[in-house]
Amino acid sequence: MRSKFSNAGFGKYSDTDRVYTQRFSVTFEYPISFTRNIFCPGNETLIEALSVQTDKGVRVCVLVDQGVVQQIPNLEEQLRHYLQAWPQVVIASSNSFKVIQGGERAKNNPGLVGQLQRWLVEEGLDRHSYLVGIGGGAVLDLAGFVASTVHRGIRHVRVPTTVLAQNDSGVGVKNGVNAFGTKNLIGTFQPPAAVINDSAFIDVLPDREKRAGMAEAVKVALIRDADFFEWLEENACLLAGFAAEPLRMLIRRCALLHLRQIAQGGDPFERETARPLDFGHWLAHRLEALANYNIRHGEAVAIGILIDTRYSVLAGLLSPESDQRVLRLLRTLGFPLWHDALGSIEGGYHHLLQGLEEFRQHLGGRLTITLLSGIGTGVEVNTIEPRRIVQSLDWLSMQAGQ
């Protein structure tokens, strides 16, 4: 016999029951701030994110992406001066700042996880302390994972510094590192305490990084917002030239669409099999590995979007002219449409197809792929035909002039 606890006093159960059902809910809430020049003395966005109910201040450690330091050499000095101006809020020692190499290599180093965990313990951080991550998506993934595994969860604040991190990964709830040749195999779901998007970081970003982050905007527009896709088409030339205001609008609108999906999609911690925000990603993750991560994540996603869009047409789900619209947009934005790793074949087998099996395992055993039934409308399917993937690759090869 199964019994459910009552809401008050556990009054409705019997001593003869064999199974009792525990049920409770947890509400998550965190601010996503859009600001500029976060470390200027008059900008209190970060301090507000670090404020807790204490009369002695909170301990803070800061993990910084080396690529950001290269673009802003005096960043650490700025940050130290900023935090020192708030001694009643922040406790930070001379060892509270650490710079690490960014990109996927940060997530491919299992020894680094242990080093960072030890660092937080040695700095005396507890569950009321904060780890602030400043950098691209890979460093934020790593920082969040480290924070979520020390004391079963130190609070972490994300300061994304790339387009990709500000409009997608940085505003979500996932943390992780790569392991055993698989991207994000080991990780946690723990929302950040706050996310702070500072547009000043985008100004100094290399053009290739700015462009790479636009792929996620195309992705979320294709599966959720036809109006946004049309806006991207109308502003593609300005975005290709990295005009500041259109780029800020892209980041904000893309971030809000991701937030809406996480909050209203019914599966924020990915317990189900559908992953709509991973449209184009099964191929992208495999392509990154085949290319030894010498391709940007956003560049791989752009190619994955094209393959899945073309597949949608071949499967009769999407009108034929739609794939040309997506192709034109990504081409205008300046994305490379081909990578040599796409042609990796052995014994007639396309190595990219292994990405489907890896994605199936990631989903828990049942393959669910998001395709398109229209611009702005995603649809889930459970069967993918390898021959159509190969046909889609052949189509892309022709479009790219290979």
Coordinates of C-alpha atoms in Angstrom, one line a residue:
M1 CA 0.0 0.0 0.0
R2 CA 1.3 3.5 -0.9
S3 CA 0.6 6.5 1.2
K4 CA 1.1 10.2 0.4
F5 CA 2.0 12.6 3.2
S6 CA -0.6 15.2 4.0
N7 CA 0.4 18.9 3.8
A8 CA 0.2 19.3 7.6
G9 CA 1.5 17.0 10.2
F10 CA 1.8 13.9 8.1
G11 CA -1.6 13.0 9.5
K12 CA -2.8 10.7 6.7
Y13 CA -0.7 7.6 6.8
S14 CA -0.8 4.2 8.3
D15 CA 1.8 2.2 10.2
T16 CA 1.0 -0.7 7.8
D17 CA 1.9 1.3 4.7
R18 CA 5.0 0.0 2.8
V19 CA 5.8 3.0 0.6
Y20 CA 5.5 6.7 1.5
T21 CA 5.7 9.3 -1.2
Q22 CA 7.8 12.4 -0.4
R23 CA 6.9 15.5 -2.4
F24 CA 8.1 19.1 -2.3
S25 CA 9.0 21.8 -4.7
V26 CA 11.8 24.3 -4.8
T27 CA 11.5 27.7 -6.4
F28 CA 14.6 29.1 -8.2
E29 CA 15.0 32.8 -8.9
Y30 CA 18.0 34.7 -10.1
P31 CA 18.5 38.1 -11.7
I32 CA 19.9 38.6 -15.2
S33 CA 21.3 42.1 -15.4
F34 CA 22.3 44.0 -18.5
T35 CA 24.8 46.7 -17.8
R36 CA 28.0 48.4 -18.9
N37 CA 31.4 48.8 -17.3
I38 CA 30.6 46.5 -14.3
F39 CA 33.8 47.5 -12.4
C40 CA 33.4 51.2 -12.6
P41 CA 33.1 52.6 -9.0
G42 CA 29.5 53.8 -9.5
N43 CA 28.2 50.5 -10.9
E44 CA 26.8 48.5 -8.0
T45 CA 25.4 45.6 -10.1
L46 CA 28.0 43.1 -8.9
I47 CA 27.8 44.3 -5.3
E48 CA 24.1 43.9 -5.3
A49 CA 24.5 40.3 -6.6
L50 CA 27.0 39.5 -3.8
S51 CA 24.9 41.1 -0.9
V52 CA 23.5 38.6 1.6
Q53 CA 22.1 39.0 5.1
T54 CA 25.3 39.2 7.1
D55 CA 27.1 41.7 9.2
K56 CA 30.6 40.6 8.4
G57 CA 30.7 40.4 4.6
V58 CA 31.0 37.4 2.3
R59 CA 34.0 35.6 1.1
V60 CA 34.5 35.9 -2.7
C61 CA 36.8 34.2 -5.1
V62 CA 37.1 35.2 -8.8
L63 CA 38.0 32.9 -11.7
V64 CA 38.9 34.7 -14.8
D65 CA 39.3 33.6 -18.4
Q66 CA 42.8 34.2 -19.7
G67 CA 41.4 35.4 -23.0
V68 CA 39.6 38.2 -21.2
V69 CA 42.8 39.3 -19.5
Q70 CA 44.6 39.4 -22.8
Q71 CA 41.9 41.8 -24.2
I72 CA 41.7 43.8 -21.0
P73 CA 45.2 43.6 -19.3
N74 CA 44.3 45.7 -16.3
L75 CA 41.1 43.7 -15.6
E76 CA 42.4 42.1 -12.3
E77 CA 43.5 45.5 -11.0
Q78 CA 40.1 47.0 -11.9
L79 CA 38.4 44.2 -10.1
R80 CA 40.6 44.3 -7.0
H81 CA 40.0 48.1 -6.6
Y82 CA 36.3 47.6 -7.1
L83 CA 35.9 45.0 -4.4
Q84 CA 38.3 46.8 -2.0
A85 CA 35.9 49.7 -2.1
W86 CA 33.2 47.5 -0.5
P87 CA 34.9 46.0 2.6
Q88 CA 31.5 45.8 4.4
V89 CA 30.2 43.5 1.7
V90 CA 33.2 41.6 0.4
I91 CA 36.1 39.6 1.9
A92 CA 38.7 38.8 -0.7
S93 CA 42.4 37.8 0.0
S94 CA 45.4 38.3 -2.3
N95 CA 44.9 34.6 -3.4
S96 CA 41.2 35.1 -4.2
F97 CA 41.9 35.7 -7.9
K98 CA 42.8 33.0 -10.4
V99 CA 43.3 33.2 -14.2
I100 CA 42.9 30.0 -16.3
Q101 CA 43.1 29.2 -20.0
G102 CA 39.7 29.5 -21.6
G103 CA 37.9 27.5 -24.3
E104 CA 37.2 23.8 -24.3
R105 CA 40.6 23.0 -23.1
A106 CA 39.6 24.3 -19.7
K107 CA 36.9 21.6 -19.6
N108 CA 39.1 18.9 -20.9
N109 CA 41.5 19.0 -17.9
P110 CA 40.2 16.7 -15.1
G111 CA 43.1 17.8 -12.8
L112 CA 42.0 21.4 -13.0
V113 CA 38.7 20.6 -11.4
G114 CA 40.4 19.3 -8.3
Q115 CA 42.9 22.2 -8.2
L116 CA 40.0 24.7 -8.2
Q117 CA 38.0 22.8 -5.6
R118 CA 41.1 22.8 -3.3
W119 CA 41.6 26.5 -4.0
L120 CA 38.1 27.3 -2.8
V121 CA 38.5 25.2 0.4
E122 CA 41.9 26.8 1.2
E123 CA 40.3 30.3 0.7
G124 CA 37.7 29.4 3.4
L125 CA 34.6 29.6 1.2
D126 CA 31.4 28.2 2.6
R127 CA 27.9 27.9 1.4
H128 CA 27.3 31.6 1.9
S129 CA 30.3 32.5 -0.2
Y130 CA 30.6 33.2 -3.9
L131 CA 32.6 32.1 -6.8
V132 CA 32.5 34.8 -9.5
G133 CA 33.3 33.4 -13.0
I134 CA 34.4 35.9 -15.7
G135 CA 34.8 34.6 -19.2
G136 CA 33.4 32.6 -22.0
G137 CA 31.0 29.7 -21.8
A138 CA 33.6 27.1 -21.2
V139 CA 35.1 28.9 -18.2
L140 CA 31.6 29.6 -16.8
D141 CA 30.6 25.9 -17.2
L142 CA 33.8 24.9 -15.3
A143 CA 33.3 27.5 -12.6
G144 CA 29.7 26.5 -12.1
F145 CA 30.6 22.9 -11.8
V146 CA 33.4 23.6 -9.3
A147 CA 31.1 25.8 -7.2
S148 CA 28.2 23.3 -7.2
T149 CA 30.4 20.5 -5.9
V150 CA 32.2 22.2 -3.0
H151 CA 30.1 22.1 0.2
R152 CA 27.3 20.8 -2.1
G153 CA 26.9 24.2 -3.6
I154 CA 28.7 27.5 -3.2
R155 CA 26.9 30.3 -4.8
H156 CA 28.2 31.4 -8.1
V157 CA 27.8 34.5 -10.2
R158 CA 28.4 34.5 -13.9
V159 CA 29.9 37.4 -15.8
P160 CA 29.7 36.2 -19.4
T161 CA 32.2 37.9 -21.7
T162 CA 31.2 36.5 -25.1
V163 CA 28.2 36.8 -27.3
L164 CA 27.6 33.1 -27.0
A165 CA 27.8 33.1 -23.2
Q166 CA 25.7 36.3 -22.8
N167 CA 22.8 35.1 -25.0
D168 CA 22.8 31.4 -24.3
S169 CA 24.9 29.3 -21.9
G170 CA 25.6 32.0 -19.3
V171 CA 21.9 32.6 -18.5
G172 CA 21.0 28.9 -18.1
V173 CA 21.2 26.4 -15.2
K174 CA 23.8 23.9 -16.5
N175 CA 27.4 23.4 -15.4
G176 CA 29.8 20.8 -16.6
V177 CA 33.1 19.5 -17.9
N178 CA 34.1 17.1 -20.7
A179 CA 35.1 13.6 -19.9
F180 CA 36.0 10.3 -21.7
G181 CA 35.8 12.0 -25.1
T182 CA 32.3 13.4 -24.6
K183 CA 31.3 17.0 -24.2
N184 CA 29.7 18.0 -20.9
L185 CA 29.5 14.3 -19.7
I186 CA 30.1 15.3 -16.1
G187 CA 28.1 18.2 -14.7
T188 CA 25.3 19.5 -12.5
F189 CA 22.2 21.5 -12.7
Q190 CA 22.5 24.4 -10.4
P191 CA 21.2 27.9 -11.2
P192 CA 23.6 30.8 -10.7
A193 CA 23.0 33.4 -7.9
A194 CA 23.1 36.1 -10.6
V195 CA 24.1 36.7 -14.2
I196 CA 25.6 40.0 -15.3
N197 CA 25.9 40.8 -19.0
D198 CA 28.3 43.7 -19.5
S199 CA 28.3 45.0 -23.1
A200 CA 31.8 46.5 -22.6
F201 CA 33.2 43.0 -22.8
I202 CA 31.7 42.5 -26.3
D203 CA 33.4 45.6 -27.6
V204 CA 36.9 44.1 -27.2
L205 CA 35.9 40.6 -28.4
P206 CA 37.6 39.3 -31.5
D207 CA 35.3 39.4 -34.6
R208 CA 35.3 35.6 -34.9
E209 CA 34.0 35.3 -31.3
K210 CA 31.3 37.9 -31.9
R211 CA 30.1 36.0 -35.0
A212 CA 30.2 32.6 -33.4
G213 CA 27.7 33.7 -30.7
M214 CA 25.1 34.7 -33.3
A215 CA 24.5 31.1 -34.2
E216 CA 22.5 30.5 -31.0
A217 CA 20.3 33.5 -31.9
V218 CA 19.5 31.9 -35.3
K219 CA 18.9 28.6 -33.5
V220 CA 16.4 29.9 -31.0
A221 CA 14.7 32.1 -33.6
L222 CA 14.2 29.1 -35.8
I223 CA 12.5 26.9 -33.2
R224 CA 10.6 29.6 -31.2
D225 CA 10.3 33.0 -32.8
A226 CA 9.6 33.7 -36.5
D227 CA 9.5 37.4 -35.9
F228 CA 13.0 37.3 -34.4
F229 CA 14.3 35.3 -37.4
E230 CA 12.9 38.0 -39.8
W231 CA 14.6 40.7 -37.7
L232 CA 17.9 38.8 -38.0
E233 CA 17.4 38.7 -41.8
E234 CA 16.6 42.4 -42.0
N235 CA 19.7 43.3 -39.8
A236 CA 22.1 40.6 -41.1
C237 CA 24.4 43.1 -42.9
L238 CA 24.6 45.3 -39.8
L239 CA 25.3 42.3 -37.6
A240 CA 27.9 41.0 -40.0
G241 CA 29.7 44.4 -39.5
F242 CA 29.2 44.0 -35.7
A243 CA 27.3 47.2 -35.3
A244 CA 27.0 47.7 -31.6
E245 CA 23.3 48.4 -31.1
P246 CA 22.0 45.6 -33.3
L247 CA 24.4 43.2 -31.6
R248 CA 23.2 44.3 -28.1
M249 CA 19.6 43.7 -29.3
L250 CA 20.5 40.3 -30.6
I251 CA 22.1 39.3 -27.3
R252 CA 19.2 40.6 -25.2
R253 CA 16.4 39.0 -27.3
C254 CA 18.2 35.7 -27.6
A255 CA 18.9 35.6 -23.9
L256 CA 15.2 36.3 -23.1
L257 CA 14.1 33.5 -25.4
H258 CA 16.4 31.1 -23.7
L259 CA 15.1 32.2 -20.3
R260 CA 11.5 31.7 -21.5
Q261 CA 12.2 28.2 -22.7
I262 CA 14.0 27.3 -19.4
A263 CA 11.2 28.7 -17.3
Q264 CA 8.1 27.7 -19.3
G265 CA 9.3 24.7 -21.3
G266 CA 8.4 22.4 -18.4
D267 CA 11.8 20.7 -18.2
P268 CA 14.5 23.1 -16.8
F269 CA 16.7 20.2 -15.5
E270 CA 16.3 18.1 -18.6
R271 CA 14.5 15.1 -17.1
E272 CA 12.6 14.4 -20.3
T273 CA 14.0 13.3 -23.6
A274 CA 13.3 16.4 -25.7
R275 CA 16.1 19.1 -25.9
P276 CA 14.6 21.9 -28.2
L277 CA 17.5 24.3 -27.3
D278 CA 19.9 21.7 -28.7
F279 CA 18.6 22.1 -32.3
G280 CA 21.6 21.6 -34.5
H281 CA 23.7 20.5 -31.6
W282 CA 23.9 16.7 -32.0
L283 CA 26.1 17.3 -35.1
A284 CA 27.8 20.4 -33.6
H285 CA 29.2 18.5 -30.6
R286 CA 30.4 15.6 -32.8
L287 CA 32.0 18.0 -35.3
E288 CA 33.8 19.9 -32.5
A289 CA 35.4 16.6 -31.4
L290 CA 36.3 15.5 -34.9
A291 CA 37.9 18.9 -35.5
N292 CA 39.9 18.6 -32.2
Y293 CA 38.0 21.7 -31.0
N294 CA 39.7 23.9 -33.6
I295 CA 36.3 25.1 -34.6
R296 CA 34.3 27.5 -32.4
H297 CA 31.2 26.0 -30.9
G298 CA 29.0 28.6 -32.6
E299 CA 30.6 27.8 -36.0
A300 CA 29.8 24.1 -35.4
V301 CA 26.2 25.0 -34.4
A302 CA 25.7 27.0 -37.6
I303 CA 26.7 24.0 -39.6
G304 CA 24.5 21.7 -37.4
I305 CA 21.6 24.1 -38.0
L306 CA 22.0 23.9 -41.8
I307 CA 22.1 20.1 -41.7
D308 CA 19.0 19.8 -39.5
T309 CA 17.2 22.4 -41.6
R310 CA 18.0 20.6 -44.8
Y311 CA 17.0 17.3 -43.2
S312 CA 13.6 18.9 -42.2
V313 CA 13.1 19.7 -45.9
L314 CA 14.0 16.2 -47.1
A315 CA 11.7 14.7 -44.5
G316 CA 8.8 16.7 -45.8
L317 CA 8.4 18.7 -42.6
L318 CA 9.6 22.1 -43.9
S319 CA 9.0 24.0 -47.2
P320 CA 11.9 23.8 -49.6
E321 CA 12.6 27.6 -49.8
S322 CA 13.1 27.7 -46.0
D323 CA 16.5 26.0 -46.1
Q324 CA 17.7 28.7 -48.5
R325 CA 16.6 31.4 -46.2
V326 CA 18.6 29.9 -43.4
L327 CA 21.6 29.4 -45.7
R328 CA 21.4 33.0 -46.9
L329 CA 21.2 34.4 -43.3
L330 CA 24.2 32.4 -42.0
R331 CA 26.2 33.2 -45.2
T332 CA 25.5 36.9 -44.8
L333 CA 26.5 36.8 -41.2
G334 CA 29.8 35.4 -42.3
F335 CA 29.7 31.9 -41.0
P336 CA 31.9 29.3 -42.7
L337 CA 29.6 26.7 -44.2
W338 CA 31.9 23.8 -44.3
H339 CA 34.7 22.1 -42.3
D340 CA 36.9 19.3 -43.6
A341 CA 35.9 17.1 -40.6
L342 CA 32.5 16.9 -42.2
G343 CA 34.0 14.6 -44.8
S344 CA 35.5 12.2 -42.3
I345 CA 34.5 8.8 -43.7
E346 CA 35.9 5.3 -43.0
G347 CA 34.6 2.2 -44.8
G348 CA 31.7 4.2 -46.2
Y349 CA 30.7 5.3 -42.7
H350 CA 30.4 9.0 -41.9
H351 CA 32.0 9.6 -38.5
L352 CA 29.5 12.4 -37.9
L353 CA 26.7 9.9 -37.5
Q354 CA 28.3 8.7 -34.2
G355 CA 27.0 12.0 -32.9
L356 CA 23.4 10.6 -33.1
E357 CA 24.4 7.7 -30.8
E358 CA 26.2 10.0 -28.4
F359 CA 23.2 12.3 -28.3
R360 CA 20.8 9.3 -27.7
Q361 CA 23.0 8.2 -24.7
H362 CA 23.0 11.8 -23.4
L363 CA 19.2 11.8 -23.5
G364 CA 19.0 8.6 -21.5
G365 CA 18.4 6.0 -24.2
R366 CA 15.7 7.4 -26.5
L367 CA 16.7 9.5 -29.4
T368 CA 14.7 12.8 -29.7
I369 CA 15.9 15.3 -32.3
T370 CA 14.4 18.8 -32.8
L371 CA 13.6 19.6 -36.4
L372 CA 11.6 22.3 -38.1
S373 CA 8.0 22.3 -39.3
G374 CA 8.3 26.0 -40.1
I375 CA 10.4 29.1 -39.5
G376 CA 9.9 29.7 -35.8
T377 CA 8.4 26.2 -35.1
G378 CA 10.4 23.3 -33.8
V379 CA 9.1 19.7 -33.9
E380 CA 10.4 16.6 -32.1
V381 CA 11.1 13.4 -33.9
N382 CA 12.4 10.0 -32.6
T383 CA 13.8 8.6 -35.8
I384 CA 16.6 9.9 -38.0
E385 CA 17.5 8.3 -41.3
P386 CA 21.3 8.3 -41.9
R387 CA 20.8 8.4 -45.7
R388 CA 19.1 11.8 -45.3
I389 CA 21.9 13.1 -43.1
V390 CA 24.3 12.0 -45.9
Q391 CA 22.1 13.7 -48.5
S392 CA 22.1 16.9 -46.3
L393 CA 25.9 16.8 -46.1
D394 CA 26.1 16.5 -49.9
W395 CA 23.7 19.4 -50.3
L396 CA 25.8 21.6 -47.9
S397 CA 29.0 20.6 -49.7
M398 CA 27.5 21.9 -53.0
Q399 CA 26.3 25.1 -51.4
A400 CA 29.7 25.7 -49.8
G401 CA 31.4 25.1 -53.1
Q402 CA 33.4 22.0 -52.0

